[in-house]
Amino acid sequence: MAMTSCLNAASSCSTLHQVSFLCSQRGVVYLPKFKEFSLRRHVSLKVYSISERSKEDARSQNEENLLNSSSELPSSSSSSNGGGGGDDETGISAYTWCAALGGLGFFETCYLTYLKLSNTDAFCPTGGASCNTILTSDYSSVFGVPLPVFGMVAYGAVAALGLQLGGRKKDFNTEKSDGEFILVGLATAMAVSSAYFLYILSTEFSGESCIYCLASATLSFSLFVLSIKGFGSNELQKVLGLQLSIASLVVIALSASYSSVQSASSSMDLDEIPYFETAIAKESTPFAISLAKHLKSVGAKLYGAFWCSHCQDQKEIFGREATKLLDYVECFPNGLAKDNSMAQACVDAELKGFPTWSINGQLLDGEKQLSELATLSGFNPEDASQ
């Protein structure tokens, strides 16, 4: 019985630590004092190790949770900070949109450049007469270079940068590249230029519109918004100085260019040019003769000046016979000189340039094609043929 108790005690003690024990032949268990102290110490150490393991498990669980949350963090931060150009709901980055819109603007300005260099009339989808008037005005060039050329270069650069930036592999680096800053600068210059041209359009060409000008302005403003979409608020504050500097330079350059145009036109008034007539070489078509009769019947007037090349071009459009039927008002019948003022009829009409049409109480600047004049005056060729 004593031996059995000893074995039971030994087996229970072995669950905590391997404890040596001695059993005498009499069945008495001899457990030395230092062993007893060791047993108590091992029991306390065992409890301490379980506590430490619990803490380690908790710490490991916390680290695992942090890793899981950090793996989801870049996607959310990239969307808030505009990582990768700011993807929209369709998954298309803002830089890809810049490339697409830049391509559209490039083709539009290529077409307008061709018209300017070939001296060809633009196709006006709206059917109005304003497109050619605005596109051939003195405001259609900057420092002697046609505006479409500047637009072609700018849109082409935006399209190239958009393709380059849109094709990058997405990363979570918040540092902006040089290409992104260049794109913001280009888009800022284009947006400011478009705003300046819209101001001129509303003041110098009141009542007229140009579908190509409005389309280019829409593209420029859209590109400006897309270019800054990938910048956070803190980054926008840093790039604001660059945008203000570019905007100031654009306004100063455009103002200087157009002030030189205005000064050139004002200095021309100081020249003394005797009155002369220029013969019209083109023969009038039946349509031009019928239209000229109709214009005179509705009270339409053509104001011009003998020294104005655009006025001569307008007469050539009608031809010799039809021009004689027009109600033409010469604003400088006595020649151009300091002492010779403009005709009173032209002063009363408050003309802004030559040639100018007065149709149904509306003043229209610039050369007009016969089809445009027919539309503006309500001319029906079928009625004329009857």
mmCIF file of C-alpha atoms in Angstrom:
data_model
loop_
_atom_site.group_PDB
_atom_site.id
_atom_site.type_symbol
_atom_site.label_atom_id
_atom_site.label_comp_id
_atom_site.label_asym_id
_atom_site.label_seq_id
_atom_site.Cartn_x
_atom_site.Cartn_y
_atom_site.Cartn_z
ATOM 1 C CA MET A 1 0.000 0.000 0.000
ATOM 2 C CA ALA A 2 2.817 2.344 0.849
ATOM 3 C CA MET A 3 4.528 1.479 -2.410
ATOM 4 C CA THR A 4 1.326 2.211 -4.323
ATOM 5 C CA SER A 5 1.017 5.608 -2.645
ATOM 6 C CA CYS A 6 4.567 6.332 -3.525
ATOM 7 C CA LEU A 7 3.977 5.481 -7.184
ATOM 8 C CA ASN A 8 0.834 7.601 -7.284
ATOM 9 C CA ALA A 9 2.691 10.514 -5.767
ATOM 10 C CA ALA A 10 5.476 10.087 -8.228
ATOM 11 C CA SER A 11 3.126 10.006 -11.185
ATOM 12 C CA SER A 12 1.326 13.120 -9.991
ATOM 13 C CA CYS A 13 4.574 14.947 -9.464
ATOM 14 C CA SER A 14 5.873 13.982 -12.872
ATOM 15 C CA THR A 15 3.099 16.011 -14.524
ATOM 16 C CA LEU A 16 4.801 19.130 -13.272
ATOM 17 C CA HIS A 17 8.436 18.237 -13.461
ATOM 18 C CA GLN A 18 10.581 15.212 -13.358
ATOM 19 C CA VAL A 19 11.177 14.924 -9.658
ATOM 20 C CA SER A 20 13.414 12.184 -8.282
ATOM 21 C CA PHE A 21 12.207 10.453 -5.199
ATOM 22 C CA LEU A 22 13.384 7.684 -3.000
ATOM 23 C CA CYS A 23 11.380 4.831 -1.560
ATOM 24 C CA SER A 24 12.842 2.793 1.219
ATOM 25 C CA GLN A 25 12.320 -0.786 1.697
ATOM 26 C CA ARG A 26 9.856 0.031 4.440
ATOM 27 C CA GLY A 27 7.639 1.878 1.961
ATOM 28 C CA VAL A 28 8.411 5.311 3.327
ATOM 29 C CA VAL A 29 8.887 8.132 0.851
ATOM 30 C CA TYR A 30 11.952 10.240 1.507
ATOM 31 C CA LEU A 31 11.594 13.661 -0.118
ATOM 32 C CA PRO A 32 14.546 15.890 0.762
ATOM 33 C CA LYS A 33 13.945 19.542 1.654
ATOM 34 C CA PHE A 34 15.805 20.958 -1.303
ATOM 35 C CA LYS A 35 13.653 18.812 -3.554
ATOM 36 C CA GLU A 36 10.575 20.152 -1.909
ATOM 37 C CA PHE A 37 11.798 23.672 -2.547
ATOM 38 C CA SER A 38 12.553 22.726 -6.133
ATOM 39 C CA LEU A 39 9.045 21.372 -6.570
ATOM 40 C CA ARG A 40 7.480 24.573 -5.376
ATOM 41 C CA ARG A 41 9.771 26.588 -7.591
ATOM 42 C CA HIS A 42 8.967 24.492 -10.620
ATOM 43 C CA VAL A 43 5.272 24.847 -9.987
ATOM 44 C CA SER A 44 5.575 28.622 -9.873
ATOM 45 C CA LEU A 45 7.786 28.656 -12.979
ATOM 46 C CA LYS A 46 5.303 26.548 -14.846
ATOM 47 C CA VAL A 47 2.473 28.965 -14.125
ATOM 48 C CA TYR A 48 4.688 31.869 -15.211
ATOM 49 C CA SER A 49 5.514 30.209 -18.527
ATOM 50 C CA ILE A 50 1.806 29.702 -19.281
ATOM 51 C CA SER A 51 1.177 33.407 -18.658
ATOM 52 C CA GLU A 52 4.044 34.355 -20.936
ATOM 53 C CA ARG A 53 2.736 32.098 -23.667
ATOM 54 C CA SER A 54 -0.658 33.776 -23.451
ATOM 55 C CA LYS A 55 0.979 37.143 -23.831
ATOM 56 C CA GLU A 56 2.999 35.926 -26.802
ATOM 57 C CA ASP A 57 -0.116 34.540 -28.448
ATOM 58 C CA ALA A 58 -1.912 37.839 -27.926
ATOM 59 C CA ARG A 59 1.061 39.761 -29.299
ATOM 60 C CA SER A 60 1.215 37.511 -32.359
ATOM 61 C CA GLN A 61 -2.482 37.989 -32.955
ATOM 62 C CA ASN A 62 -2.099 41.769 -32.769
ATOM 63 C CA GLU A 63 0.805 41.709 -35.215
ATOM 64 C CA GLU A 64 -1.225 39.576 -37.609
ATOM 65 C CA ASN A 65 -4.134 42.019 -37.414
ATOM 66 C CA LEU A 66 -1.774 44.922 -38.101
ATOM 67 C CA LEU A 67 -0.357 43.156 -41.151
ATOM 68 C CA ASN A 68 -3.830 42.480 -42.503
ATOM 69 C CA SER A 69 -4.905 46.078 -42.006
ATOM 70 C CA SER A 70 -1.684 47.434 -43.554
ATOM 71 C CA SER A 71 -2.187 45.263 -46.632
ATOM 72 C CA GLU A 72 -5.542 46.975 -47.217
ATOM 73 C CA LEU A 73 -4.195 50.440 -46.467
ATOM 74 C CA PRO A 74 -2.392 51.208 -49.781
ATOM 75 C CA SER A 75 -5.494 50.750 -51.907
ATOM 76 C CA SER A 76 -7.488 53.151 -49.789
ATOM 77 C CA SER A 77 -4.633 55.625 -49.489
ATOM 78 C CA SER A 78 -3.985 55.457 -53.218
ATOM 79 C CA SER A 79 -7.585 56.387 -53.939
ATOM 80 C CA SER A 80 -7.527 59.273 -51.479
ATOM 81 C CA ASN A 81 -4.124 60.541 -52.545
ATOM 82 C CA GLY A 82 -4.720 59.919 -56.229
ATOM 83 C CA GLY A 83 -2.203 57.107 -56.540
ATOM 84 C CA GLY A 84 -1.789 56.073 -60.153
ATOM 85 C CA GLY A 85 -3.503 59.179 -61.445
ATOM 86 C CA GLY A 86 -6.783 58.611 -59.637
ATOM 87 C CA ASP A 87 -8.786 55.733 -61.091
ATOM 88 C CA ASP A 88 -12.462 56.360 -61.694
ATOM 89 C CA GLU A 89 -15.239 53.830 -61.250
ATOM 90 C CA THR A 90 -14.507 52.304 -64.665
ATOM 91 C CA GLY A 91 -10.870 51.656 -63.764
ATOM 92 C CA ILE A 92 -9.548 54.180 -66.297
ATOM 93 C CA SER A 93 -6.887 56.458 -64.817
ATOM 94 C CA ALA A 94 -7.020 60.231 -65.093
ATOM 95 C CA TYR A 95 -3.826 60.182 -67.146
ATOM 96 C CA THR A 96 -5.430 57.864 -69.683
ATOM 97 C CA TRP A 97 -8.287 60.357 -70.000
ATOM 98 C CA CYS A 98 -5.683 63.106 -70.493
ATOM 99 C CA ALA A 99 -4.144 61.117 -73.333
ATOM 100 C CA ALA A 100 -7.550 60.638 -74.985
ATOM 101 C CA LEU A 101 -8.640 64.286 -74.664
ATOM 102 C CA GLY A 102 -5.190 65.482 -75.721
ATOM 103 C CA GLY A 103 -5.486 63.339 -78.846
ATOM 104 C CA LEU A 104 -8.855 64.891 -79.709
ATOM 105 C CA GLY A 105 -7.457 68.381 -79.257
ATOM 106 C CA PHE A 106 -4.423 67.503 -81.350
ATOM 107 C CA PHE A 107 -6.562 66.423 -84.320
ATOM 108 C CA GLU A 108 -8.787 69.499 -83.996
ATOM 109 C CA THR A 109 -5.852 71.919 -83.973
ATOM 110 C CA CYS A 110 -4.202 70.048 -86.862
ATOM 111 C CA TYR A 111 -7.347 70.668 -88.897
ATOM 112 C CA LEU A 112 -7.446 74.345 -87.932
ATOM 113 C CA THR A 113 -3.734 74.719 -88.699
ATOM 114 C CA TYR A 114 -4.308 73.300 -92.155
ATOM 115 C CA LEU A 115 -7.164 75.773 -92.729
ATOM 116 C CA LYS A 116 -5.013 78.669 -91.574
ATOM 117 C CA LEU A 117 -2.000 77.796 -93.688
ATOM 118 C CA SER A 118 -4.045 76.923 -96.790
ATOM 119 C CA ASN A 119 -6.356 79.932 -96.385
ATOM 120 C CA THR A 120 -9.384 77.619 -96.535
ATOM 121 C CA ASP A 121 -12.762 78.296 -94.957
ATOM 122 C CA ALA A 122 -13.658 76.191 -91.950
ATOM 123 C CA PHE A 123 -16.636 73.876 -91.893
ATOM 124 C CA CYS A 124 -19.118 75.242 -89.365
ATOM 125 C CA PRO A 125 -21.388 72.459 -88.027
ATOM 126 C CA THR A 126 -23.848 75.008 -86.646
ATOM 127 C CA GLY A 127 -24.287 76.574 -90.075
ATOM 128 C CA GLY A 128 -23.552 80.059 -88.766
ATOM 129 C CA ALA A 129 -21.188 82.657 -90.145
ATOM 130 C CA SER A 130 -19.091 83.159 -87.043
ATOM 131 C CA CYS A 131 -16.480 80.423 -87.454
ATOM 132 C CA ASN A 132 -14.536 81.975 -90.326
ATOM 133 C CA THR A 133 -14.939 85.473 -88.896
ATOM 134 C CA ILE A 134 -13.271 84.547 -85.635
ATOM 135 C CA LEU A 135 -10.716 82.121 -87.051
ATOM 136 C CA THR A 136 -9.457 84.726 -89.555
ATOM 137 C CA SER A 137 -9.489 87.709 -87.193
ATOM 138 C CA ASP A 138 -6.433 89.478 -85.810
ATOM 139 C CA TYR A 139 -6.903 87.520 -82.578
ATOM 140 C CA SER A 140 -6.281 84.210 -84.341
ATOM 141 C CA SER A 141 -2.490 84.675 -84.097
ATOM 142 C CA VAL A 142 -0.073 85.339 -81.246
ATOM 143 C CA PHE A 143 3.137 87.158 -82.172
ATOM 144 C CA GLY A 144 2.481 86.263 -85.793
ATOM 145 C CA VAL A 145 2.111 82.513 -85.123
ATOM 146 C CA PRO A 146 -1.356 81.011 -85.721
ATOM 147 C CA LEU A 147 -3.053 79.932 -82.523
ATOM 148 C CA PRO A 148 -3.798 76.416 -83.831
ATOM 149 C CA VAL A 149 -0.041 75.796 -84.058
ATOM 150 C CA PHE A 150 0.354 76.499 -80.331
ATOM 151 C CA GLY A 151 -2.655 74.294 -79.623
ATOM 152 C CA MET A 152 -1.292 71.464 -81.757
ATOM 153 C CA VAL A 153 1.997 71.441 -79.837
ATOM 154 C CA ALA A 154 0.297 71.696 -76.428
ATOM 155 C CA TYR A 155 -2.299 68.994 -77.077
ATOM 156 C CA GLY A 156 0.342 66.707 -78.569
ATOM 157 C CA ALA A 157 2.543 67.078 -75.483
ATOM 158 C CA VAL A 158 -0.409 66.398 -73.165
ATOM 159 C CA ALA A 159 -1.342 63.265 -75.111
ATOM 160 C CA ALA A 160 2.245 61.973 -74.961
ATOM 161 C CA LEU A 161 2.544 62.645 -71.222
ATOM 162 C CA GLY A 162 -0.841 61.053 -70.584
ATOM 163 C CA LEU A 163 0.226 57.887 -72.377
ATOM 164 C CA GLN A 164 3.505 57.765 -70.481
ATOM 165 C CA LEU A 165 1.986 58.355 -67.047
ATOM 166 C CA GLY A 166 -1.073 56.194 -67.685
ATOM 167 C CA GLY A 167 1.099 53.258 -68.726
ATOM 168 C CA ARG A 168 3.104 53.176 -65.505
ATOM 169 C CA LYS A 169 2.731 50.314 -63.084
ATOM 170 C CA LYS A 170 0.785 51.383 -60.048
ATOM 171 C CA ASP A 171 2.814 51.805 -56.918
ATOM 172 C CA PHE A 172 2.186 53.477 -53.631
ATOM 173 C CA ASN A 173 4.967 55.986 -53.837
ATOM 174 C CA THR A 174 3.534 59.382 -52.980
ATOM 175 C CA GLU A 175 6.342 61.297 -54.681
ATOM 176 C CA LYS A 176 5.241 63.004 -57.902
ATOM 177 C CA SER A 177 7.326 62.603 -61.044
ATOM 178 C CA ASP A 178 8.567 65.392 -63.301
ATOM 179 C CA GLY A 179 6.068 64.314 -65.949
ATOM 180 C CA GLU A 180 3.164 64.942 -63.599
ATOM 181 C CA PHE A 181 4.368 68.459 -62.797
ATOM 182 C CA ILE A 182 4.910 69.196 -66.500
ATOM 183 C CA LEU A 183 1.384 67.986 -67.238
ATOM 184 C CA VAL A 184 -0.051 70.261 -64.560
ATOM 185 C CA GLY A 185 1.900 73.203 -65.984
ATOM 186 C CA LEU A 186 0.708 72.561 -69.544
ATOM 187 C CA ALA A 187 -2.902 72.088 -68.475
ATOM 188 C CA THR A 188 -2.764 75.298 -66.432
ATOM 189 C CA ALA A 189 -1.412 77.302 -69.372
ATOM 190 C CA MET A 190 -4.070 75.889 -71.696
ATOM 191 C CA ALA A 191 -6.918 76.559 -69.260
ATOM 192 C CA VAL A 192 -5.807 80.167 -68.654
ATOM 193 C CA SER A 193 -5.424 80.756 -72.403
ATOM 194 C CA SER A 194 -8.911 79.387 -73.049
ATOM 195 C CA ALA A 195 -10.374 81.638 -70.365
ATOM 196 C CA TYR A 196 -8.606 84.631 -71.951
ATOM 197 C CA PHE A 197 -9.948 83.741 -75.412
ATOM 198 C CA LEU A 198 -13.478 83.288 -74.077
ATOM 199 C CA TYR A 199 -13.248 86.813 -72.643
ATOM 200 C CA ILE A 200 -12.191 88.160 -76.046
ATOM 201 C CA LEU A 201 -14.964 86.180 -77.705
ATOM 202 C CA SER A 202 -17.584 87.737 -75.432
ATOM 203 C CA THR A 203 -16.257 91.298 -75.753
ATOM 204 C CA GLU A 204 -14.857 91.625 -79.274
ATOM 205 C CA PHE A 205 -17.235 89.200 -81.009
ATOM 206 C CA SER A 206 -20.461 89.845 -79.182
ATOM 207 C CA GLY A 207 -23.359 87.829 -80.533
ATOM 208 C CA GLU A 208 -21.089 85.407 -82.430
ATOM 209 C CA SER A 209 -19.868 81.960 -81.527
ATOM 210 C CA CYS A 210 -17.243 79.504 -82.731
ATOM 211 C CA ILE A 211 -17.818 75.796 -82.187
ATOM 212 C CA TYR A 212 -14.098 75.063 -82.519
ATOM 213 C CA CYS A 213 -13.201 77.677 -79.906
ATOM 214 C CA LEU A 214 -15.781 76.346 -77.455
ATOM 215 C CA ALA A 215 -14.702 72.751 -78.031
ATOM 216 C CA SER A 216 -11.049 73.629 -77.399
ATOM 217 C CA ALA A 217 -11.971 75.505 -74.216
ATOM 218 C CA THR A 218 -13.959 72.517 -72.966
ATOM 219 C CA LEU A 219 -11.015 70.201 -73.603
ATOM 220 C CA SER A 220 -8.584 72.570 -71.869
ATOM 221 C CA PHE A 221 -10.705 72.924 -68.727
ATOM 222 C CA SER A 222 -11.264 69.149 -68.589
ATOM 223 C CA LEU A 223 -7.525 68.497 -68.896
ATOM 224 C CA PHE A 224 -6.835 70.963 -66.085
ATOM 225 C CA VAL A 225 -9.204 69.140 -63.729
ATOM 226 C CA LEU A 226 -7.806 65.730 -64.673
ATOM 227 C CA SER A 227 -4.186 66.849 -64.270
ATOM 228 C CA ILE A 228 -4.669 67.861 -60.623
ATOM 229 C CA LYS A 229 -6.879 64.898 -59.736
ATOM 230 C CA GLY A 230 -3.906 62.850 -58.595
ATOM 231 C CA PHE A 231 -2.661 65.551 -56.206
ATOM 232 C CA GLY A 232 -3.653 65.711 -52.570
ATOM 233 C CA SER A 233 -4.529 68.940 -50.778
ATOM 234 C CA ASN A 234 -1.033 69.342 -49.357
ATOM 235 C CA GLU A 235 0.537 68.731 -52.775
ATOM 236 C CA LEU A 236 -1.811 71.220 -54.421
ATOM 237 C CA GLN A 237 -0.646 73.882 -52.001
ATOM 238 C CA LYS A 238 2.942 73.218 -53.055
ATOM 239 C CA VAL A 239 2.150 73.353 -56.780
ATOM 240 C CA LEU A 240 -0.071 76.433 -56.473
ATOM 241 C CA GLY A 241 2.885 78.785 -56.849
ATOM 242 C CA LEU A 242 3.851 77.097 -60.122
ATOM 243 C CA GLN A 243 0.314 77.431 -61.452
ATOM 244 C CA LEU A 244 0.070 81.121 -60.530
ATOM 245 C CA SER A 245 3.413 81.851 -62.197
ATOM 246 C CA ILE A 246 2.372 80.085 -65.407
ATOM 247 C CA ALA A 247 -1.008 81.836 -65.434
ATOM 248 C CA SER A 248 0.645 85.235 -65.036
ATOM 249 C CA LEU A 249 3.105 84.571 -67.858
ATOM 250 C CA VAL A 250 0.300 83.458 -70.199
ATOM 251 C CA VAL A 251 -1.827 86.556 -69.515
ATOM 252 C CA ILE A 252 1.165 88.878 -69.945
ATOM 253 C CA ALA A 253 2.192 87.234 -73.234
ATOM 254 C CA LEU A 254 -1.311 87.322 -74.728
ATOM 255 C CA SER A 255 -1.899 90.910 -73.627
ATOM 256 C CA ALA A 256 1.418 92.001 -75.126
ATOM 257 C CA SER A 257 0.654 90.253 -78.413
ATOM 258 C CA TYR A 258 -2.816 91.719 -78.825
ATOM 259 C CA SER A 259 -1.750 95.170 -77.671
ATOM 260 C CA SER A 260 0.787 95.186 -80.495
ATOM 261 C CA VAL A 261 -2.018 94.326 -82.914
ATOM 262 C CA GLN A 262 -4.132 97.169 -81.610
ATOM 263 C CA SER A 263 -1.206 99.598 -81.719
ATOM 264 C CA ALA A 264 -0.458 98.553 -85.289
ATOM 265 C CA SER A 265 -4.040 99.214 -86.311
ATOM 266 C CA SER A 266 -4.036 102.572 -84.544
ATOM 267 C CA SER A 267 -0.714 103.589 -86.137
ATOM 268 C CA MET A 268 -2.187 102.751 -89.507
ATOM 269 C CA ASP A 269 -4.666 105.558 -88.974
ATOM 270 C CA LEU A 270 -1.768 108.016 -89.004
ATOM 271 C CA ASP A 271 -0.652 107.007 -92.494
ATOM 272 C CA GLU A 272 -1.821 109.098 -95.438
ATOM 273 C CA ILE A 273 -3.276 106.955 -98.212
ATOM 274 C CA PRO A 274 -5.115 108.588 -101.102
ATOM 275 C CA TYR A 275 -8.389 107.027 -102.144
ATOM 276 C CA PHE A 276 -8.214 104.432 -104.912
ATOM 277 C CA GLU A 277 -10.428 101.724 -106.379
ATOM 278 C CA THR A 278 -9.440 98.134 -106.977
ATOM 279 C CA ALA A 279 -10.906 96.308 -109.939
ATOM 280 C CA ILE A 280 -12.811 93.085 -109.320
ATOM 281 C CA ALA A 281 -11.559 90.281 -111.534
ATOM 282 C CA LYS A 282 -14.119 87.561 -110.803
ATOM 283 C CA GLU A 283 -17.339 87.243 -112.775
ATOM 284 C CA SER A 284 -20.534 86.945 -110.743
ATOM 285 C CA THR A 285 -22.583 83.759 -110.674
ATOM 286 C CA PRO A 286 -26.403 83.808 -111.029
ATOM 287 C CA PHE A 287 -26.678 82.857 -107.381
ATOM 288 C CA ALA A 288 -24.436 85.769 -106.306
ATOM 289 C CA ILE A 289 -26.502 88.231 -108.383
ATOM 290 C CA SER A 290 -29.776 86.959 -106.909
ATOM 291 C CA LEU A 291 -28.365 87.124 -103.381
ATOM 292 C CA ALA A 292 -27.084 90.679 -103.895
ATOM 293 C CA LYS A 293 -30.538 91.789 -105.020
ATOM 294 C CA HIS A 294 -32.109 90.121 -102.010
ATOM 295 C CA LEU A 295 -29.642 91.720 -99.579
ATOM 296 C CA LYS A 296 -30.401 95.154 -100.945
ATOM 297 C CA SER A 297 -34.157 94.515 -100.760
ATOM 298 C CA VAL A 298 -33.971 93.660 -97.032
ATOM 299 C CA GLY A 299 -31.853 96.735 -96.254
ATOM 300 C CA ALA A 300 -28.540 94.942 -95.694
ATOM 301 C CA LYS A 301 -25.413 97.121 -95.878
ATOM 302 C CA LEU A 302 -21.747 96.352 -96.347
ATOM 303 C CA TYR A 303 -19.347 98.760 -94.604
ATOM 304 C CA GLY A 304 -15.758 98.751 -95.821
ATOM 305 C CA ALA A 305 -12.613 100.734 -96.548
ATOM 306 C CA PHE A 306 -10.738 101.023 -99.820
ATOM 307 C CA TRP A 307 -7.423 100.048 -98.199
ATOM 308 C CA CYS A 308 -8.889 96.960 -96.498
ATOM 309 C CA SER A 309 -7.772 93.716 -98.162
ATOM 310 C CA HIS A 310 -10.561 91.731 -96.489
ATOM 311 C CA CYS A 311 -13.112 94.135 -97.953
ATOM 312 C CA GLN A 312 -11.680 93.512 -101.396
ATOM 313 C CA ASP A 313 -11.847 89.769 -100.801
ATOM 314 C CA GLN A 314 -15.513 90.119 -99.840
ATOM 315 C CA LYS A 315 -16.231 91.866 -103.125
ATOM 316 C CA GLU A 316 -14.395 89.163 -105.055
ATOM 317 C CA ILE A 317 -16.676 86.557 -103.472
ATOM 318 C CA PHE A 318 -19.667 88.307 -105.083
ATOM 319 C CA GLY A 319 -17.961 89.191 -108.364
ATOM 320 C CA ARG A 320 -18.125 92.300 -110.515
ATOM 321 C CA GLU A 321 -21.841 92.370 -111.411
ATOM 322 C CA ALA A 322 -23.166 91.399 -107.964
ATOM 323 C CA THR A 323 -20.932 93.863 -106.103
ATOM 324 C CA LYS A 324 -22.499 96.760 -108.018
ATOM 325 C CA LEU A 325 -25.909 95.666 -106.710
ATOM 326 C CA LEU A 326 -24.849 95.689 -103.057
ATOM 327 C CA ASP A 327 -25.552 98.621 -100.743
ATOM 328 C CA TYR A 328 -21.871 99.281 -100.100
ATOM 329 C CA VAL A 329 -20.778 102.099 -97.765
ATOM 330 C CA GLU A 330 -17.212 103.378 -98.182
ATOM 331 C CA CYS A 331 -16.042 104.640 -94.781
ATOM 332 C CA PHE A 332 -13.078 106.643 -96.166
ATOM 333 C CA PRO A 333 -14.268 108.204 -99.445
ATOM 334 C CA ASN A 334 -11.687 111.019 -99.193
ATOM 335 C CA GLY A 335 -8.738 108.792 -98.461
ATOM 336 C CA LEU A 336 -6.956 107.960 -95.239
ATOM 337 C CA ALA A 337 -5.235 110.910 -93.580
ATOM 338 C CA LYS A 338 -5.069 112.768 -90.293
ATOM 339 C CA ASP A 339 -7.507 115.416 -91.445
ATOM 340 C CA ASN A 340 -9.941 113.012 -93.131
ATOM 341 C CA SER A 341 -12.298 111.472 -90.653
ATOM 342 C CA MET A 342 -14.409 108.383 -91.196
ATOM 343 C CA ALA A 343 -17.759 108.825 -92.904
ATOM 344 C CA GLN A 344 -20.565 109.738 -90.526
ATOM 345 C CA ALA A 345 -22.614 106.689 -91.486
ATOM 346 C CA CYS A 346 -19.768 104.458 -90.375
ATOM 347 C CA VAL A 347 -19.332 106.441 -87.161
ATOM 348 C CA ASP A 348 -23.029 106.112 -86.342
ATOM 349 C CA ALA A 349 -22.890 102.375 -86.971
ATOM 350 C CA GLU A 350 -20.176 102.048 -84.286
ATOM 351 C CA LEU A 351 -18.047 99.711 -86.361
ATOM 352 C CA LYS A 352 -15.256 97.672 -84.794
ATOM 353 C CA GLY A 353 -13.521 96.649 -88.003
ATOM 354 C CA PHE A 354 -13.791 96.046 -91.723
ATOM 355 C CA PRO A 355 -15.627 94.611 -93.485
ATOM 356 C CA THR A 356 -18.839 94.747 -91.446
ATOM 357 C CA TRP A 357 -22.277 93.597 -92.535
ATOM 358 C CA SER A 358 -25.477 95.102 -91.181
ATOM 359 C CA ILE A 359 -28.275 92.562 -91.652
ATOM 360 C CA ASN A 360 -31.642 92.809 -89.893
ATOM 361 C CA GLY A 361 -30.209 95.259 -87.360
ATOM 362 C CA GLN A 362 -27.273 92.997 -86.469
ATOM 363 C CA LEU A 363 -23.617 93.912 -87.088
ATOM 364 C CA LEU A 364 -21.443 91.052 -88.321
ATOM 365 C CA ASP A 365 -17.680 91.500 -88.615
ATOM 366 C CA GLY A 366 -15.464 89.808 -91.180
ATOM 367 C CA GLU A 367 -15.808 88.181 -94.568
ATOM 368 C CA LYS A 368 -18.877 86.053 -95.196
ATOM 369 C CA GLN A 369 -19.487 83.314 -97.699
ATOM 370 C CA LEU A 370 -22.527 83.556 -99.955
ATOM 371 C CA SER A 371 -24.202 80.612 -98.228
ATOM 372 C CA GLU A 372 -23.706 82.256 -94.847
ATOM 373 C CA LEU A 373 -25.199 85.546 -96.031
ATOM 374 C CA ALA A 374 -28.143 83.676 -97.541
ATOM 375 C CA THR A 375 -28.828 81.997 -94.199
ATOM 376 C CA LEU A 376 -28.456 85.195 -92.198
ATOM 377 C CA SER A 377 -30.733 87.199 -94.478
ATOM 378 C CA GLY A 378 -33.321 84.464 -95.023
ATOM 379 C CA PHE A 379 -32.655 84.148 -98.735
ATOM 380 C CA ASN A 380 -34.285 81.204 -100.529
ATOM 381 C CA PRO A 381 -32.702 80.427 -103.920
ATOM 382 C CA GLU A 382 -35.865 78.659 -105.068
ATOM 383 C CA ASP A 383 -37.917 81.821 -104.608
ATOM 384 C CA ALA A 384 -35.386 83.783 -106.649
ATOM 385 C CA SER A 385 -35.501 81.296 -109.536
ATOM 386 C CA GLN A 386 -39.292 81.514 -109.815
#
